[in-house]
PDB file of C-alpha atoms in Angstrom:
ATOM      1  CA  GLY A   1      85.662-187.105  86.954  1.00  0.00           C
ATOM      2  CA  ALA A   2      86.955-189.245  84.123  1.00  0.00           C
ATOM      3  CA  VAL A   3      89.266-187.365  81.775  1.00  0.00           C
ATOM      4  CA  VAL A   4      90.182-188.379  78.255  1.00  0.00           C
ATOM      5  CA  SER A   5      93.061-186.669  76.492  1.00  0.00           C
ATOM      6  CA  GLN A   6      93.478-186.689  72.725  1.00  0.00           C
ATOM      7  CA  HIS A   7      96.509-185.556  70.769  1.00  0.00           C
ATOM      8  CA  PRO A   8      97.156-183.812  68.467  1.00  0.00           C
ATOM      9  CA  SER A   9      94.277-181.382  68.292  1.00  0.00           C
ATOM     10  CA  ARG A  10      94.940-180.440  64.705  1.00  0.00           C
ATOM     11  CA  VAL A  11      96.919-181.908  61.860  1.00  0.00           C
ATOM     12  CA  ILE A  12      97.520-180.510  58.398  1.00  0.00           C
ATOM     13  CA  CYS A  13      99.548-182.662  56.061  1.00  0.00           C
ATOM     14  CA  LYS A  14     100.092-183.670  52.481  1.00  0.00           C
ATOM     15  CA  SER A  15      98.228-186.407  50.696  1.00  0.00           C
ATOM     16  CA  GLY A  16      99.896-189.787  51.162  1.00  0.00           C
ATOM     17  CA  THR A  17     101.088-189.078  54.681  1.00  0.00           C
ATOM     18  CA  SER A  18     100.203-191.384  57.578  1.00  0.00           C
ATOM     19  CA  VAL A  19      98.887-189.683  60.689  1.00  0.00           C
ATOM     20  CA  LYS A  20      98.765-191.090  64.216  1.00  0.00           C
ATOM     21  CA  ILE A  21      96.237-189.863  66.773  1.00  0.00           C
ATOM     22  CA  GLU A  22      96.543-190.749  70.450  1.00  0.00           C
ATOM     23  CA  CYS A  23      93.769-191.170  72.979  1.00  0.00           C
ATOM     24  CA  ARG A  24      94.599-191.473  76.668  1.00  0.00           C
ATOM     25  CA  SER A  25      92.484-192.040  79.726  1.00  0.00           C
ATOM     26  CA  LEU A  26      94.196-189.907  82.348  1.00  0.00           C
ATOM     27  CA  ASP A  27      92.668-190.980  85.631  1.00  0.00           C
ATOM     28  CA  PHE A  28      91.140-194.347  84.918  1.00  0.00           C
ATOM     29  CA  GLN A  29      91.787-197.535  83.043  1.00  0.00           C
ATOM     30  CA  ALA A  30      89.817-198.285  79.918  1.00  0.00           C
ATOM     31  CA  THR A  31      89.720-201.764  78.449  1.00  0.00           C
ATOM     32  CA  THR A  32      87.596-200.353  75.654  1.00  0.00           C
ATOM     33  CA  MET A  33      87.850-197.089  73.773  1.00  0.00           C
ATOM     34  CA  PHE A  34      85.844-195.903  70.809  1.00  0.00           C
ATOM     35  CA  TRP A  35      86.845-193.952  67.726  1.00  0.00           C
ATOM     36  CA  TYR A  36      84.403-191.692  65.910  1.00  0.00           C
ATOM     37  CA  ARG A  37      84.517-189.549  62.821  1.00  0.00           C
ATOM     38  CA  GLN A  38      82.401-186.473  62.322  1.00  0.00           C
ATOM     39  CA  PHE A  39      81.901-184.493  59.138  1.00  0.00           C
ATOM     40  CA  PRO A  40      80.693-180.875  59.309  1.00  0.00           C
ATOM     41  CA  LYS A  41      77.119-180.471  60.522  1.00  0.00           C
ATOM     42  CA  GLN A  42      76.705-184.227  60.860  1.00  0.00           C
ATOM     43  CA  SER A  43      76.482-186.649  63.740  1.00  0.00           C
ATOM     44  CA  LEU A  44      79.273-188.765  65.177  1.00  0.00           C
ATOM     45  CA  MET A  45      79.791-191.978  63.285  1.00  0.00           C
ATOM     46  CA  LEU A  46      81.362-194.856  65.147  1.00  0.00           C
ATOM     47  CA  MET A  47      84.368-196.176  63.266  1.00  0.00           C
ATOM     48  CA  ALA A  48      85.678-198.869  65.548  1.00  0.00           C
ATOM     49  CA  THR A  49      85.877-200.227  69.051  1.00  0.00           C
ATOM     50  CA  SER A  50      89.398-200.447  70.402  1.00  0.00           C
ATOM     51  CA  ASN A  51      89.975-203.375  72.748  1.00  0.00           C
ATOM     52  CA  GLU A  52      92.991-203.540  75.022  1.00  0.00           C
ATOM     53  CA  GLY A  53      95.188-206.474  74.143  1.00  0.00           C
ATOM     54  CA  SER A  54      93.135-207.659  71.196  1.00  0.00           C
ATOM     55  CA  LYS A  55      92.069-206.644  67.721  1.00  0.00           C
ATOM     56  CA  ALA A  56      89.797-203.712  67.190  1.00  0.00           C
ATOM     57  CA  THR A  57      86.228-204.225  66.042  1.00  0.00           C
ATOM     58  CA  TYR A  58      85.444-202.150  62.975  1.00  0.00           C
ATOM     59  CA  GLU A  59      82.050-200.899  61.897  1.00  0.00           C
ATOM     60  CA  GLN A  60      80.709-201.864  58.524  1.00  0.00           C
ATOM     61  CA  GLY A  61      82.237-199.848  55.737  1.00  0.00           C
ATOM     62  CA  VAL A  62      85.353-198.811  57.676  1.00  0.00           C
ATOM     63  CA  GLU A  63      88.578-200.022  56.098  1.00  0.00           C
ATOM     64  CA  LYS A  64      90.733-201.874  58.603  1.00  0.00           C
ATOM     65  CA  ASP A  65      93.915-201.363  56.607  1.00  0.00           C
ATOM     66  CA  LYS A  66      93.203-197.693  56.229  1.00  0.00           C
ATOM     67  CA  PHE A  67      92.478-196.943  59.861  1.00  0.00           C
ATOM     68  CA  LEU A  68      94.863-198.890  62.051  1.00  0.00           C
ATOM     69  CA  ILE A  69      93.999-199.101  65.722  1.00  0.00           C
ATOM     70  CA  ASN A  70      96.325-200.178  68.491  1.00  0.00           C
ATOM     71  CA  HIS A  71      95.310-200.460  72.139  1.00  0.00           C
ATOM     72  CA  ALA A  72      98.503-201.580  73.786  1.00  0.00           C
ATOM     73  CA  SER A  73      97.734-200.514  77.339  1.00  0.00           C
ATOM     74  CA  LEU A  74      94.758-199.799  79.571  1.00  0.00           C
ATOM     75  CA  THR A  75      95.225-196.068  79.159  1.00  0.00           C
ATOM     76  CA  LEU A  76      96.226-195.594  75.530  1.00  0.00           C
ATOM     77  CA  SER A  77      94.659-196.254  72.163  1.00  0.00           C
ATOM     78  CA  THR A  78      96.033-194.970  68.871  1.00  0.00           C
ATOM     79  CA  LEU A  79      94.382-194.467  65.506  1.00  0.00           C
ATOM     80  CA  THR A  80      96.641-194.270  62.473  1.00  0.00           C
ATOM     81  CA  VAL A  81      95.205-192.973  59.237  1.00  0.00           C
ATOM     82  CA  THR A  82      97.445-194.556  56.646  1.00  0.00           C
ATOM     83  CA  SER A  83      98.236-192.906  53.323  1.00  0.00           C
ATOM     84  CA  ALA A  84      95.724-190.184  54.025  1.00  0.00           C
ATOM     85  CA  HIS A  85      93.871-188.485  51.186  1.00  0.00           C
ATOM     86  CA  PRO A  86      91.722-185.350  51.095  1.00  0.00           C
ATOM     87  CA  GLU A  87      88.544-187.384  51.593  1.00  0.00           C
ATOM     88  CA  ASP A  88      89.926-188.510  54.958  1.00  0.00           C
ATOM     89  CA  SER A  89      89.810-184.924  56.182  1.00  0.00           C
ATOM     90  CA  SER A  90      87.447-184.906  59.129  1.00  0.00           C
ATOM     91  CA  PHE A  91      87.096-184.476  62.880  1.00  0.00           C
ATOM     92  CA  TYR A  92      88.213-187.625  64.694  1.00  0.00           C
ATOM     93  CA  ILE A  93      87.144-188.137  68.298  1.00  0.00           C
ATOM     94  CA  CYS A  94      87.837-190.865  70.820  1.00  0.00           C
ATOM     95  CA  SER A  95      85.880-191.788  73.906  1.00  0.00           C
ATOM     96  CA  ALA A  96      86.252-194.053  76.903  1.00  0.00           C
ATOM     97  CA  SER A  97      84.405-194.999  80.042  1.00  0.00           C
ATOM     98  CA  ASP A  98      85.684-196.141  83.393  1.00  0.00           C
ATOM     99  CA  SER A  99      83.134-198.931  83.543  1.00  0.00           C
ATOM    100  CA  PHE A 100      80.580-200.678  81.424  1.00  0.00           C
ATOM    101  CA  ASN A 101      77.247-198.932  81.018  1.00  0.00           C
ATOM    102  CA  GLN A 102      78.635-195.690  82.360  1.00  0.00           C
ATOM    103  CA  PRO A 103      78.575-192.558  80.213  1.00  0.00           C
ATOM    104  CA  GLN A 104      81.378-192.123  77.738  1.00  0.00           C
ATOM    105  CA  HIS A 105      83.816-189.267  78.118  1.00  0.00           C
ATOM    106  CA  PHE A 106      85.299-187.748  75.026  1.00  0.00           C
ATOM    107  CA  GLY A 107      88.677-186.424  74.055  1.00  0.00           C
ATOM    108  CA  ASP A 108      88.873-182.934  72.577  1.00  0.00           C
ATOM    109  CA  GLY A 109      89.056-184.342  69.070  1.00  0.00           C
ATOM    110  CA  THR A 110      91.561-184.105  66.257  1.00  0.00           C
ATOM    111  CA  ARG A 111      90.835-182.014  63.202  1.00  0.00           C
ATOM    112  CA  LEU A 112      92.603-183.651  60.286  1.00  0.00           C
ATOM    113  CA  SER A 113      93.118-181.716  57.069  1.00  0.00           C
ATOM    114  CA  ILE A 114      94.751-183.447  54.132  1.00  0.00           C
ATOM    115  CA  LEU A 115      95.967-181.178  51.373  1.00  0.00           C
TER     116      LEU A 115
ATOM    117  CA  GLY B   1      68.603-201.450  61.630  1.00  0.00           C
ATOM    118  CA  GLN B   2      69.628-198.996  64.281  1.00  0.00           C
ATOM    119  CA  SER B   3      68.362-195.437  64.292  1.00  0.00           C
ATOM    120  CA  LEU B   4      68.027-192.525  66.673  1.00  0.00           C
ATOM    121  CA  GLU B   5      65.903-189.696  65.369  1.00  0.00           C
ATOM    122  CA  GLN B   6      65.944-186.106  66.591  1.00  0.00           C
ATOM    123  CA  PRO B   7      64.580-182.852  65.199  1.00  0.00           C
ATOM    124  CA  SER B   8      67.242-181.193  63.107  1.00  0.00           C
ATOM    125  CA  GLU B   9      66.853-177.715  64.543  1.00  0.00           C
ATOM    126  CA  VAL B  10      65.160-175.894  67.392  1.00  0.00           C
ATOM    127  CA  THR B  11      65.073-172.165  68.071  1.00  0.00           C
ATOM    128  CA  ALA B  12      64.113-170.311  71.237  1.00  0.00           C
ATOM    129  CA  VAL B  13      64.711-167.066  73.113  1.00  0.00           C
ATOM    130  CA  GLU B  14      66.689-166.497  76.264  1.00  0.00           C
ATOM    131  CA  GLY B  15      64.869-167.570  79.401  1.00  0.00           C
ATOM    132  CA  ALA B  16      62.584-169.966  77.556  1.00  0.00           C
ATOM    133  CA  ILE B  17      62.239-173.733  77.914  1.00  0.00           C
ATOM    134  CA  VAL B  18      62.887-176.170  75.087  1.00  0.00           C
ATOM    135  CA  GLN B  19      62.441-179.898  74.754  1.00  0.00           C
ATOM    136  CA  ILE B  20      64.498-181.974  72.367  1.00  0.00           C
ATOM    137  CA  ASN B  21      63.005-185.350  71.588  1.00  0.00           C
ATOM    138  CA  CYS B  22      64.747-188.571  70.679  1.00  0.00           C
ATOM    139  CA  THR B  23      63.165-191.767  69.414  1.00  0.00           C
ATOM    140  CA  TYR B  24      65.344-194.780  69.030  1.00  0.00           C
ATOM    141  CA  GLN B  25      65.387-198.202  67.480  1.00  0.00           C
ATOM    142  CA  THR B  26      68.347-200.353  68.477  1.00  0.00           C
ATOM    143  CA  SER B  27      69.030-204.034  68.880  1.00  0.00           C
ATOM    144  CA  GLY B  28      70.128-203.564  72.482  1.00  0.00           C
ATOM    145  CA  PHE B  29      69.590-200.867  75.087  1.00  0.00           C
ATOM    146  CA  TYR B  30      71.616-200.063  78.158  1.00  0.00           C
ATOM    147  CA  GLY B  31      70.714-196.442  78.642  1.00  0.00           C
ATOM    148  CA  LEU B  32      70.106-193.117  76.925  1.00  0.00           C
ATOM    149  CA  SER B  33      72.670-190.351  77.174  1.00  0.00           C
ATOM    150  CA  TRP B  34      72.659-186.732  76.092  1.00  0.00           C
ATOM    151  CA  TYR B  35      75.659-184.775  74.883  1.00  0.00           C
ATOM    152  CA  GLN B  36      76.231-181.133  74.035  1.00  0.00           C
ATOM    153  CA  GLN B  37      78.630-180.085  71.319  1.00  0.00           C
ATOM    154  CA  HIS B  38      79.628-176.538  70.479  1.00  0.00           C
ATOM    155  CA  ASP B  39      80.949-175.769  67.024  1.00  0.00           C
ATOM    156  CA  GLY B  40      84.522-176.994  66.689  1.00  0.00           C
ATOM    157  CA  GLY B  41      84.467-178.742  70.047  1.00  0.00           C
ATOM    158  CA  ALA B  42      84.081-182.251  71.344  1.00  0.00           C
ATOM    159  CA  PRO B  43      80.874-183.627  72.862  1.00  0.00           C
ATOM    160  CA  THR B  44      80.415-183.081  76.561  1.00  0.00           C
ATOM    161  CA  PHE B  45      78.248-185.330  78.678  1.00  0.00           C
ATOM    162  CA  LEU B  46      75.004-183.834  80.011  1.00  0.00           C
ATOM    163  CA  SER B  47      72.740-186.538  81.331  1.00  0.00           C
ATOM    164  CA  TYR B  48      72.078-190.259  81.447  1.00  0.00           C
ATOM    165  CA  ASN B  49      68.937-192.365  81.944  1.00  0.00           C
ATOM    166  CA  ALA B  50      69.137-196.086  82.469  1.00  0.00           C
ATOM    167  CA  LEU B  51      65.642-196.400  83.908  1.00  0.00           C
ATOM    168  CA  ASP B  52      62.309-194.811  83.088  1.00  0.00           C
ATOM    169  CA  GLY B  53      61.637-191.410  84.516  1.00  0.00           C
ATOM    170  CA  LEU B  54      63.097-187.987  84.878  1.00  0.00           C
ATOM    171  CA  GLU B  55      66.666-187.100  85.810  1.00  0.00           C
ATOM    172  CA  GLU B  56      67.353-183.513  86.805  1.00  0.00           C
ATOM    173  CA  THR B  57      70.738-181.825  86.720  1.00  0.00           C
ATOM    174  CA  GLY B  58      70.483-178.116  87.269  1.00  0.00           C
ATOM    175  CA  ARG B  59      68.828-176.418  84.310  1.00  0.00           C
ATOM    176  CA  PHE B  60      68.870-179.632  82.300  1.00  0.00           C
ATOM    177  CA  SER B  61      66.546-182.597  82.753  1.00  0.00           C
ATOM    178  CA  SER B  62      66.271-185.800  80.794  1.00  0.00           C
ATOM    179  CA  PHE B  63      63.407-188.219  80.522  1.00  0.00           C
ATOM    180  CA  LEU B  64      63.204-191.816  79.364  1.00  0.00           C
ATOM    181  CA  SER B  65      60.362-194.152  78.495  1.00  0.00           C
ATOM    182  CA  ARG B  66      61.761-197.513  77.509  1.00  0.00           C
ATOM    183  CA  SER B  67      58.369-198.910  76.551  1.00  0.00           C
ATOM    184  CA  ASP B  68      57.998-196.099  74.007  1.00  0.00           C
ATOM    185  CA  SER B  69      61.670-196.105  72.935  1.00  0.00           C
ATOM    186  CA  TYR B  70      61.582-192.398  73.571  1.00  0.00           C
ATOM    187  CA  GLY B  71      63.389-189.806  75.564  1.00  0.00           C
ATOM    188  CA  TYR B  72      63.832-186.076  75.724  1.00  0.00           C
ATOM    189  CA  LEU B  73      66.175-183.427  76.999  1.00  0.00           C
ATOM    190  CA  LEU B  74      64.581-180.418  78.666  1.00  0.00           C
ATOM    191  CA  LEU B  75      66.541-177.201  78.883  1.00  0.00           C
ATOM    192  CA  GLN B  76      65.196-174.499  81.170  1.00  0.00           C
ATOM    193  CA  GLU B  77      66.084-170.840  81.615  1.00  0.00           C
ATOM    194  CA  LEU B  78      67.851-170.854  78.296  1.00  0.00           C
ATOM    195  CA  GLN B  79      71.036-168.829  77.957  1.00  0.00           C
ATOM    196  CA  MET B  80      72.885-167.712  74.855  1.00  0.00           C
ATOM    197  CA  LYS B  81      75.693-170.134  75.677  1.00  0.00           C
ATOM    198  CA  ASP B  82      73.247-173.024  75.298  1.00  0.00           C
ATOM    199  CA  SER B  83      73.343-172.523  71.528  1.00  0.00           C
ATOM    200  CA  ALA B  84      74.955-175.754  70.375  1.00  0.00           C
ATOM    201  CA  SER B  85      74.199-179.154  68.915  1.00  0.00           C
ATOM    202  CA  TYR B  86      72.637-181.751  71.163  1.00  0.00           C
ATOM    203  CA  PHE B  87      72.892-185.475  70.590  1.00  0.00           C
ATOM    204  CA  CYS B  88      71.080-188.351  72.179  1.00  0.00           C
ATOM    205  CA  ALA B  89      73.010-191.612  72.281  1.00  0.00           C
ATOM    206  CA  VAL B  90      72.088-195.168  73.128  1.00  0.00           C
ATOM    207  CA  MET B  91      74.447-197.697  74.620  1.00  0.00           C
ATOM    208  CA  ASP B  92      73.646-200.632  72.368  1.00  0.00           C
ATOM    209  CA  THR B  93      75.111-203.828  73.814  1.00  0.00           C
ATOM    210  CA  ASP B  94      78.749-202.806  73.560  1.00  0.00           C
ATOM    211  CA  LYS B  95      78.884-199.503  71.748  1.00  0.00           C
ATOM    212  CA  LEU B  96      77.447-195.996  71.836  1.00  0.00           C
ATOM    213  CA  ILE B  97      75.237-195.045  68.898  1.00  0.00           C
ATOM    214  CA  PHE B  98      74.527-191.355  68.335  1.00  0.00           C
ATOM    215  CA  GLY B  99      71.367-189.678  67.183  1.00  0.00           C
ATOM    216  CA  THR B 100      71.105-187.383  64.201  1.00  0.00           C
ATOM    217  CA  GLY B 101      71.627-184.308  66.370  1.00  0.00           C
ATOM    218  CA  THR B 102      69.588-181.184  67.064  1.00  0.00           C
ATOM    219  CA  ARG B 103      70.976-177.734  66.522  1.00  0.00           C
ATOM    220  CA  LEU B 104      69.655-175.323  69.151  1.00  0.00           C
ATOM    221  CA  GLN B 105      69.793-171.611  68.476  1.00  0.00           C
ATOM    222  CA  VAL B 106      69.029-169.271  71.338  1.00  0.00           C
ATOM    223  CA  PHE B 107      68.150-165.689  70.480  1.00  0.00           C
ATOM    224  CA  PRO B 108      68.248-162.677  72.793  1.00  0.00           C
TER     225      PRO B 108
END
């Protein structure tokens, strides 16, 4: 089945640091990947749609300059949280599908803690 | 606006059957999915309905009625390991929108 790998699984860093999270589709190509954020005991909130070879599409209220997304190949999308602050601490998860209208498969998530 | 509503919490005992409902309102619809998420983990795919009716996968079944904008996840022969959060999700045109989530607690 489709496998999505996400790295790192956990990051703890100081306020002001930029953090890069990678999302890879291991056994399929994904022209589109999705990035979600989840706060404790809440649902997954879609942040942006990552499109291979073009600009990401951000959801309303998500700062483009704060959350930089790059989808340079059909198997890799990266999310960079720039100048992270404690309020950016959250669980970040990516997903991808091997074809349109097929179920999404999720990475293991990245738990980001900003001190 | 877009919304997917689920009960916030459901409790049951081992061996029982539970049904988790999901009502949705989205601008587009390309199918209803169900995901399980244990505390600290990522969502794992359980079931998918693109058409009306019942889909069965082992102990889990999922139902969809597009005319009612409604679906449910049925969990049978509950086990302790089924204690988790369950999310319905709708593929809306070009993105997956998640429901509010239902926390299932299974007691011995």
